[in-house]
Amino acid sequence: MQDYIKQLNPSQAEAVLGTEGPSMVLAGAGSGKTRVLTYRIAHLIGNGVSPFNILALTFTNKAAKEMRERIEKILGPQARNTWMGTFHSVFAKILRIEHLKINFPADFTIYDTVDSKNLIKAIVKELALDDKIYKSGVVLSRISTAKNNLISAEKYSNDEHIKQEDKMTAKPRMAEIYTMYQNRMLKSSAMDFDDLLFKTNILLKDQPDVLLKYQHMFKYILVDEYQDTNFSQYVIVKRLAAAHRNLCVVGDDAQSIYSFRGADIGNILSFQKDYPEAQLYKLEQNYRSSKNIVNAANAIIANNKDQIHKTVWTDNGDGEKIKIIKTATDNEEGSFVAKSIFSEKMNSQAQNLEFAILYRTNAQSRSIEEALRKHNIPYKIYGGLSFYQRKEIKELIAYYRLVLNPHDEEALKRVINFPGRGIGKTTIDKVIIAANNNETSMWNIISSPNKYPGIGDSTQSKLAAFVDMINGFHKVIRKFTAYDLGQQIASASGISKEYFTDKTPEGVSRYENIQELLNGLKHFSALQEDEHFEEPTHTLDKFMSDIALLTDADNEKDEDKDKVALMTIHAAKGLEFNHVFIVGMEENLFPSQLSVHSRTELEEERRLFYVALTRAKKTVHLTYAQNRFRYGNVVFSEPSRFIAELNEEYIEKNTNKPVVRVQASSSHSAEFAAPRPVIKSTFVKLSSVVQAKSSSNNSADISEGVDVEHMRFGKGKVISIEGNDANRKATIDFEKHGKKQLLLKFAQLKVIN
């Protein structure tokens, strides 16, 4: 093991060797935190700690798999016995083991976001509420927030402050929906993602024997990306670590960007208060990026007040300076990015996968995509519809879910009449009403339809055939491999035939996706390691446990590799690319207009910019458009305050380019750096722009030294003029807003005599 220690720098080695007691590894971007986590676990096992006594929690299955494979290379197969995985996968496993303690079957279903939204829509409809007010996404987000703060449906219903908040947002029946939502999932033997943590907290709180069992099992606990943990995760970790206090958290407060998901930066900022004896290790050497990128990122994040101080540095070369590009429109921005990628590929033989285009919102991808297509540059949008969310895959997966758990009502409603078997909507509605009135599951109703009035004989026989099919497969779950049973279900259900006979392009694509899923089952089944078992070990229930917790990052396929990556900055966290384009660097877009009302929100936006910068190894382009087409209107934009915060030392000053960086005085930089009132975007219809051009002062009257007045920025003096004709631009020093550069054909300036 000592040979591996020699591969670490001094700070990394300290973090690996300091295994006893609480510790925090503050890991700057590109500082090798995965290596530290891996070697720390390997070091524990190599020094006699049983792998069964180590719990390592990550935020993606991909990260856990990578760490496990690295440890296996060092220590061999014994590393497989480490409890390692995402929060949700590890605690789903514990809940299945301890299912009797929480009155759930071991084969409970895990609802994804689509399942949860469908259930909420059904509840809203039953309560005759306005689905435009009680939108499923908004309601689910509210319920998720409650669960992540360990607020049960009962507690929610009895909290007057919470109910008052719901009344103020015109959703006074939120508590009722939350209660019905939980009752329906209980009836379906299902949990959503938040329940996996919420019910783990209940288990550990209400069952002292279970808490004691896992406290003594997990003698060493390691948590990756600690800055992204929410309150529910924080409480679980604190409870489990209480006995031995050998807790190691790894993270970077400068990369805390998920507050909208419930992540609490306070967890990492307050770690040393929670554990006063904790050791702090700082990984400050960046192995990823050039000096210019590292130093620019440091200068940006230094503007934040809430942080644990560290100084990231690198031995890499200076590299190219950051380029800031101004364009007139978002279409020109897209064209610039595409041409730049094409040029770089030609000049340096770069591959598509070396480039990433990052944006603040998904809507920004349109103009970028159009430009890339025009230049025949292949690209992939990350964070789009994942494989397991496609309609045909959801349908076959629903059959698998139903075979494992016949009481799963969302799965049952999806497939009871698909492919069509003569069980119509009227019958399904009768079954739902009967289940609700009798406080039982839909499965119990259709298993004995003769006990309930209103379901005819012919329909009863169709229901019986469906029930017999599902029951038949349920009895042999552990008799066949995942592939053998999965293929039989696909055939017997009629799904394979349904899409095979559909020869439209969509039908062919869906049939191919079904076959791809079956290929996945075949690969999973082929992993069976021990042929001495009489029954297969890689069965359908094991496969379903794995895919229920997959993230988009876990679904990437080889054919997606050599493509330019398009994604939001949030989706880019943890990734790295040689060349990064950060587009839409405009005020009220980045930082978001919703995030400039408080220092806390603005600081998260700045951390988001820090994350974007530190994805790059070699080059960074920042682009912004003066006019952007949004929501069917042209929006006049000004450059992001984050541009003004960049240190001039790390920015390319090539004034020969047709587009140049807006020059800002030091006072202007200070204005942009500080939190300030939001500047409302000016939405102008295209027809209004034409009218305004004819009614405003002739731009030819605007010259250097002239005093002017702008409808938004007020009075100012023209400092300089550049460009010709329609592209004439004026730099104006406004009395209250400092220097701005405006395109004269849109500026509507009035000359003051």
mmCIF file of C-alpha atoms in Angstrom, residues 306-558:
data_model
loop_
_atom_site.group_PDB
_atom_site.id
_atom_site.type_symbol
_atom_site.label_atom_id
_atom_site.label_comp_id
_atom_site.label_asym_id
_atom_site.label_seq_id
_atom_site.Cartn_x
_atom_site.Cartn_y
_atom_site.Cartn_z
ATOM 1 C CA ASP A 306 -19.866 32.368 2.968
ATOM 2 C CA GLN A 307 -16.874 30.110 2.363
ATOM 3 C CA ILE A 308 -14.025 28.174 3.935
ATOM 4 C CA HIS A 309 -10.867 29.874 2.760
ATOM 5 C CA LYS A 310 -8.492 27.975 0.518
ATOM 6 C CA THR A 311 -6.078 28.935 -2.239
ATOM 7 C CA VAL A 312 -6.226 26.648 -5.243
ATOM 8 C CA TRP A 313 -3.022 26.572 -7.324
ATOM 9 C CA THR A 314 -1.524 24.556 -10.149
ATOM 10 C CA ASP A 315 1.833 23.558 -11.586
ATOM 11 C CA ASN A 316 0.307 23.488 -15.065
ATOM 12 C CA GLY A 317 1.347 26.067 -17.633
ATOM 13 C CA ASP A 318 -0.185 29.521 -17.941
ATOM 14 C CA GLY A 319 -2.294 28.438 -20.898
ATOM 15 C CA GLU A 320 -4.465 30.676 -23.026
ATOM 16 C CA LYS A 321 -6.206 33.626 -21.468
ATOM 17 C CA ILE A 322 -9.973 33.697 -21.130
ATOM 18 C CA LYS A 323 -11.725 35.119 -24.175
ATOM 19 C CA ILE A 324 -14.817 37.272 -23.767
ATOM 20 C CA ILE A 325 -16.967 37.589 -26.854
ATOM 21 C CA LYS A 326 -19.819 40.019 -27.401
ATOM 22 C CA THR A 327 -22.372 39.353 -30.130
ATOM 23 C CA ALA A 328 -25.387 41.308 -31.306
ATOM 24 C CA THR A 329 -27.872 38.424 -31.014
ATOM 25 C CA ASP A 330 -28.146 34.923 -29.615
ATOM 26 C CA ASN A 331 -28.078 33.517 -33.160
ATOM 27 C CA GLU A 332 -24.751 35.243 -33.761
ATOM 28 C CA GLU A 333 -23.569 33.815 -30.453
ATOM 29 C CA GLY A 334 -24.432 30.299 -31.619
ATOM 30 C CA SER A 335 -22.717 30.885 -34.937
ATOM 31 C CA PHE A 336 -19.552 32.126 -33.221
ATOM 32 C CA VAL A 337 -19.406 29.064 -30.955
ATOM 33 C CA ALA A 338 -19.921 26.626 -33.846
ATOM 34 C CA LYS A 339 -17.292 28.333 -36.020
ATOM 35 C CA SER A 340 -14.813 28.398 -33.140
ATOM 36 C CA ILE A 341 -15.255 24.665 -32.512
ATOM 37 C CA PHE A 342 -14.934 23.904 -36.211
ATOM 38 C CA SER A 343 -11.773 26.008 -36.436
ATOM 39 C CA GLU A 344 -10.180 24.426 -33.354
ATOM 40 C CA LYS A 345 -10.934 20.943 -34.665
ATOM 41 C CA MET A 346 -9.293 21.759 -37.987
ATOM 42 C CA ASN A 347 -6.259 23.511 -36.512
ATOM 43 C CA SER A 348 -5.386 21.107 -33.707
ATOM 44 C CA GLN A 349 -7.112 17.866 -34.764
ATOM 45 C CA ALA A 350 -9.298 18.042 -31.662
ATOM 46 C CA GLN A 351 -12.146 15.590 -31.149
ATOM 47 C CA ASN A 352 -15.748 16.630 -30.563
ATOM 48 C CA LEU A 353 -15.703 15.192 -27.054
ATOM 49 C CA GLU A 354 -13.088 17.769 -26.031
ATOM 50 C CA PHE A 355 -15.685 20.573 -26.256
ATOM 51 C CA ALA A 356 -18.503 21.534 -23.894
ATOM 52 C CA ILE A 357 -21.044 24.311 -24.273
ATOM 53 C CA LEU A 358 -22.525 25.288 -20.928
ATOM 54 C CA TYR A 359 -25.576 27.442 -20.300
ATOM 55 C CA ARG A 360 -27.677 28.589 -17.369
ATOM 56 C CA THR A 361 -31.034 27.358 -18.723
ATOM 57 C CA ASN A 362 -32.011 24.586 -21.144
ATOM 58 C CA ALA A 363 -33.888 27.033 -23.369
ATOM 59 C CA GLN A 364 -30.564 28.556 -24.477
ATOM 60 C CA SER A 365 -29.624 25.444 -26.436
ATOM 61 C CA ARG A 366 -31.847 26.257 -29.436
ATOM 62 C CA SER A 367 -29.585 28.739 -31.235
ATOM 63 C CA ILE A 368 -26.508 26.672 -30.352
ATOM 64 C CA GLU A 369 -28.044 23.493 -31.776
ATOM 65 C CA GLU A 370 -29.032 25.223 -35.017
ATOM 66 C CA ALA A 371 -25.504 26.533 -35.514
ATOM 67 C CA LEU A 372 -23.877 23.172 -34.776
ATOM 68 C CA ARG A 373 -26.173 21.421 -37.265
ATOM 69 C CA LYS A 374 -25.282 23.943 -39.963
ATOM 70 C CA HIS A 375 -21.615 23.106 -39.437
ATOM 71 C CA ASN A 376 -22.276 19.340 -39.292
ATOM 72 C CA ILE A 377 -20.857 19.136 -35.775
ATOM 73 C CA PRO A 378 -22.342 16.171 -33.846
ATOM 74 C CA TYR A 379 -23.543 17.003 -30.354
ATOM 75 C CA LYS A 380 -25.389 15.480 -27.417
ATOM 76 C CA ILE A 381 -27.661 17.291 -25.003
ATOM 77 C CA TYR A 382 -27.155 16.019 -21.474
ATOM 78 C CA GLY A 383 -30.045 16.063 -19.055
ATOM 79 C CA GLY A 384 -32.631 15.376 -21.748
ATOM 80 C CA LEU A 385 -35.026 12.427 -21.809
ATOM 81 C CA SER A 386 -33.110 9.444 -20.448
ATOM 82 C CA PHE A 387 -33.462 5.939 -21.879
ATOM 83 C CA TYR A 388 -35.548 4.717 -18.959
ATOM 84 C CA GLN A 389 -38.034 7.593 -19.328
ATOM 85 C CA ARG A 390 -39.051 6.728 -22.903
ATOM 86 C CA LYS A 391 -42.661 5.643 -23.309
ATOM 87 C CA GLU A 392 -42.057 2.101 -24.524
ATOM 88 C CA ILE A 393 -39.400 1.459 -21.876
ATOM 89 C CA LYS A 394 -41.667 2.806 -19.124
ATOM 90 C CA GLU A 395 -44.363 0.393 -20.308
ATOM 91 C CA LEU A 396 -42.207 -2.725 -20.241
ATOM 92 C CA ILE A 397 -40.624 -1.655 -16.956
ATOM 93 C CA ALA A 398 -44.164 -1.217 -15.571
ATOM 94 C CA TYR A 399 -44.860 -4.882 -16.374
ATOM 95 C CA TYR A 400 -41.670 -5.867 -14.553
ATOM 96 C CA ARG A 401 -42.647 -3.710 -11.579
ATOM 97 C CA LEU A 402 -46.111 -5.252 -11.477
ATOM 98 C CA VAL A 403 -44.719 -8.792 -11.569
ATOM 99 C CA LEU A 404 -42.496 -7.951 -8.590
ATOM 100 C CA ASN A 405 -45.159 -5.964 -6.710
ATOM 101 C CA PRO A 406 -48.754 -6.517 -7.937
ATOM 102 C CA HIS A 407 -49.992 -3.742 -5.615
ATOM 103 C CA ASP A 408 -48.040 -1.076 -7.553
ATOM 104 C CA GLU A 409 -51.008 0.962 -8.759
ATOM 105 C CA GLU A 410 -49.138 3.342 -11.082
ATOM 106 C CA ALA A 411 -47.651 0.364 -12.915
ATOM 107 C CA LEU A 412 -51.034 -1.382 -12.990
ATOM 108 C CA LYS A 413 -52.848 1.626 -14.458
ATOM 109 C CA ARG A 414 -50.152 1.988 -17.130
ATOM 110 C CA VAL A 415 -50.349 -1.576 -18.484
ATOM 111 C CA ILE A 416 -53.703 -3.086 -17.530
ATOM 112 C CA ASN A 417 -54.963 -2.285 -21.024
ATOM 113 C CA PHE A 418 -51.710 -1.987 -22.949
ATOM 114 C CA PRO A 419 -51.497 -3.566 -25.388
ATOM 115 C CA GLY A 420 -55.282 -3.382 -25.647
ATOM 116 C CA ARG A 421 -57.074 -6.336 -24.070
ATOM 117 C CA GLY A 422 -60.598 -4.925 -23.854
ATOM 118 C CA ILE A 423 -60.340 -3.448 -20.362
ATOM 119 C CA GLY A 424 -61.593 0.074 -21.000
ATOM 120 C CA LYS A 425 -61.390 3.325 -19.082
ATOM 121 C CA THR A 426 -64.864 2.826 -17.595
ATOM 122 C CA THR A 427 -63.798 -0.461 -16.031
ATOM 123 C CA ILE A 428 -60.549 1.031 -14.733
ATOM 124 C CA ASP A 429 -62.444 3.933 -13.151
ATOM 125 C CA LYS A 430 -64.813 1.467 -11.449
ATOM 126 C CA VAL A 431 -61.824 -0.471 -10.104
ATOM 127 C CA ILE A 432 -60.221 2.723 -8.771
ATOM 128 C CA ILE A 433 -63.458 3.797 -7.049
ATOM 129 C CA ALA A 434 -63.958 0.329 -5.543
ATOM 130 C CA ALA A 435 -60.355 0.315 -4.251
ATOM 131 C CA ASN A 436 -60.736 3.760 -2.678
ATOM 132 C CA ASN A 437 -64.126 2.998 -1.128
ATOM 133 C CA ASN A 438 -62.881 -0.274 0.338
ATOM 134 C CA GLU A 439 -59.474 1.104 1.335
ATOM 135 C CA THR A 440 -57.656 -1.618 -0.531
ATOM 136 C CA SER A 441 -55.437 -1.884 -3.615
ATOM 137 C CA MET A 442 -56.614 -2.063 -7.205
ATOM 138 C CA TRP A 443 -54.918 -5.460 -7.453
ATOM 139 C CA ASN A 444 -57.146 -6.878 -4.730
ATOM 140 C CA ILE A 445 -60.195 -5.616 -6.611
ATOM 141 C CA ILE A 446 -59.264 -7.116 -9.987
ATOM 142 C CA SER A 447 -58.207 -10.380 -8.311
ATOM 143 C CA SER A 448 -61.807 -10.869 -7.088
ATOM 144 C CA PRO A 449 -63.963 -8.678 -9.374
ATOM 145 C CA ASN A 450 -67.097 -10.777 -8.742
ATOM 146 C CA LYS A 451 -67.231 -9.382 -5.199
ATOM 147 C CA TYR A 452 -67.832 -5.849 -6.443
ATOM 148 C CA PRO A 453 -70.902 -4.650 -8.372
ATOM 149 C CA GLY A 454 -70.721 -3.006 -11.778
ATOM 150 C CA ILE A 455 -68.065 -5.197 -13.445
ATOM 151 C CA GLY A 456 -69.631 -7.404 -16.126
ATOM 152 C CA ASP A 457 -68.924 -11.083 -16.737
ATOM 153 C CA SER A 458 -66.978 -10.556 -19.973
ATOM 154 C CA THR A 459 -64.794 -7.919 -18.316
ATOM 155 C CA GLN A 460 -64.260 -10.202 -15.325
ATOM 156 C CA SER A 461 -62.855 -12.912 -17.589
ATOM 157 C CA LYS A 462 -60.461 -10.412 -19.194
ATOM 158 C CA LEU A 463 -59.316 -9.232 -15.773
ATOM 159 C CA ALA A 464 -58.858 -12.843 -14.669
ATOM 160 C CA ALA A 465 -56.639 -13.561 -17.674
ATOM 161 C CA PHE A 466 -54.501 -10.517 -16.875
ATOM 162 C CA VAL A 467 -54.252 -11.461 -13.185
ATOM 163 C CA ASP A 468 -53.308 -15.054 -14.059
ATOM 164 C CA MET A 469 -50.532 -13.829 -16.345
ATOM 165 C CA ILE A 470 -49.024 -11.534 -13.709
ATOM 166 C CA ASN A 471 -49.390 -14.140 -10.929
ATOM 167 C CA GLY A 472 -47.771 -16.767 -13.112
ATOM 168 C CA PHE A 473 -44.688 -14.637 -13.602
ATOM 169 C CA HIS A 474 -44.663 -13.526 -9.947
ATOM 170 C CA LYS A 475 -44.324 -17.143 -8.776
ATOM 171 C CA VAL A 476 -41.159 -17.751 -10.826
ATOM 172 C CA ILE A 477 -39.239 -14.506 -10.190
ATOM 173 C CA ARG A 478 -36.320 -16.350 -8.625
ATOM 174 C CA LYS A 479 -36.483 -19.373 -10.939
ATOM 175 C CA PHE A 480 -35.238 -17.550 -14.030
ATOM 176 C CA THR A 481 -32.492 -15.073 -14.838
ATOM 177 C CA ALA A 482 -33.522 -11.455 -15.372
ATOM 178 C CA TYR A 483 -33.150 -11.895 -19.136
ATOM 179 C CA ASP A 484 -35.140 -15.132 -19.434
ATOM 180 C CA LEU A 485 -38.050 -13.833 -17.369
ATOM 181 C CA GLY A 486 -37.888 -10.339 -18.860
ATOM 182 C CA GLN A 487 -38.057 -11.716 -22.397
ATOM 183 C CA GLN A 488 -41.011 -13.951 -21.518
ATOM 184 C CA ILE A 489 -42.902 -10.993 -20.041
ATOM 185 C CA ALA A 490 -42.185 -8.852 -23.112
ATOM 186 C CA SER A 491 -43.578 -11.604 -25.311
ATOM 187 C CA ALA A 492 -46.571 -12.728 -23.223
ATOM 188 C CA SER A 493 -47.700 -9.142 -22.515
ATOM 189 C CA GLY A 494 -47.831 -8.386 -26.222
ATOM 190 C CA ILE A 495 -45.454 -5.409 -26.035
ATOM 191 C CA SER A 496 -42.835 -6.927 -28.348
ATOM 192 C CA LYS A 497 -45.472 -7.731 -30.961
ATOM 193 C CA GLU A 498 -47.135 -4.313 -30.564
ATOM 194 C CA TYR A 499 -43.997 -2.457 -31.610
ATOM 195 C CA PHE A 500 -42.667 -5.075 -34.038
ATOM 196 C CA THR A 501 -45.797 -4.731 -36.189
ATOM 197 C CA ASP A 502 -45.614 -0.925 -36.141
ATOM 198 C CA LYS A 503 -43.456 -0.161 -39.174
ATOM 199 C CA THR A 504 -43.549 3.633 -38.812
ATOM 200 C CA PRO A 505 -40.162 5.234 -38.007
ATOM 201 C CA GLU A 506 -41.374 5.830 -34.441
ATOM 202 C CA GLY A 507 -42.530 2.225 -34.126
ATOM 203 C CA VAL A 508 -39.242 0.855 -35.427
ATOM 204 C CA SER A 509 -37.315 3.082 -33.012
ATOM 205 C CA ARG A 510 -39.473 1.927 -30.095
ATOM 206 C CA TYR A 511 -39.009 -1.735 -31.002
ATOM 207 C CA GLU A 512 -35.254 -1.169 -31.132
ATOM 208 C CA ASN A 513 -35.394 0.425 -27.679
ATOM 209 C CA ILE A 514 -37.291 -2.608 -26.331
ATOM 210 C CA GLN A 515 -34.560 -4.838 -27.750
ATOM 211 C CA GLU A 516 -31.925 -2.600 -26.171
ATOM 212 C CA LEU A 517 -33.560 -3.043 -22.783
ATOM 213 C CA LEU A 518 -33.591 -6.819 -23.276
ATOM 214 C CA ASN A 519 -29.906 -6.602 -24.234
ATOM 215 C CA GLY A 520 -29.316 -4.831 -20.927
ATOM 216 C CA LEU A 521 -31.091 -7.688 -19.137
ATOM 217 C CA LYS A 522 -28.939 -10.196 -21.011
ATOM 218 C CA HIS A 523 -25.741 -8.397 -20.038
ATOM 219 C CA PHE A 524 -26.888 -8.204 -16.409
ATOM 220 C CA SER A 525 -27.746 -11.921 -16.354
ATOM 221 C CA ALA A 526 -24.370 -12.816 -17.877
ATOM 222 C CA LEU A 527 -22.652 -11.303 -14.833
ATOM 223 C CA GLN A 528 -23.684 -14.295 -12.723
ATOM 224 C CA GLU A 529 -20.519 -15.263 -10.909
ATOM 225 C CA ASP A 530 -21.179 -18.570 -9.173
ATOM 226 C CA GLU A 531 -22.569 -21.457 -11.209
ATOM 227 C CA HIS A 532 -22.884 -23.666 -8.093
ATOM 228 C CA PHE A 533 -26.183 -22.064 -7.116
ATOM 229 C CA GLU A 534 -29.189 -24.152 -8.113
ATOM 230 C CA GLU A 535 -31.162 -20.980 -8.779
ATOM 231 C CA PRO A 536 -29.936 -17.898 -10.671
ATOM 232 C CA THR A 537 -28.657 -15.007 -8.573
ATOM 233 C CA HIS A 538 -29.013 -12.250 -11.196
ATOM 234 C CA THR A 539 -32.795 -12.201 -11.229
ATOM 235 C CA LEU A 540 -35.306 -9.586 -12.355
ATOM 236 C CA ASP A 541 -35.832 -8.183 -8.858
ATOM 237 C CA LYS A 542 -32.073 -7.481 -8.564
ATOM 238 C CA PHE A 543 -32.046 -5.779 -11.973
ATOM 239 C CA MET A 544 -35.014 -3.609 -11.056
ATOM 240 C CA SER A 545 -33.370 -2.542 -7.795
ATOM 241 C CA ASP A 546 -30.394 -1.318 -9.808
ATOM 242 C CA ILE A 547 -32.211 0.637 -12.529
ATOM 243 C CA ALA A 548 -34.714 2.247 -10.153
ATOM 244 C CA LEU A 549 -31.887 4.387 -8.807
ATOM 245 C CA LEU A 550 -30.000 5.182 -12.006
ATOM 246 C CA THR A 551 -29.164 8.808 -12.844
ATOM 247 C CA ASP A 552 -28.709 10.305 -16.311
ATOM 248 C CA ALA A 553 -24.948 10.190 -15.795
ATOM 249 C CA ASP A 554 -25.192 6.412 -15.388
ATOM 250 C CA ASN A 555 -26.976 5.965 -18.725
ATOM 251 C CA GLU A 556 -24.296 7.338 -21.054
ATOM 252 C CA LYS A 557 -23.490 5.015 -23.952
ATOM 253 C CA ASP A 558 -20.352 4.617 -26.011
#
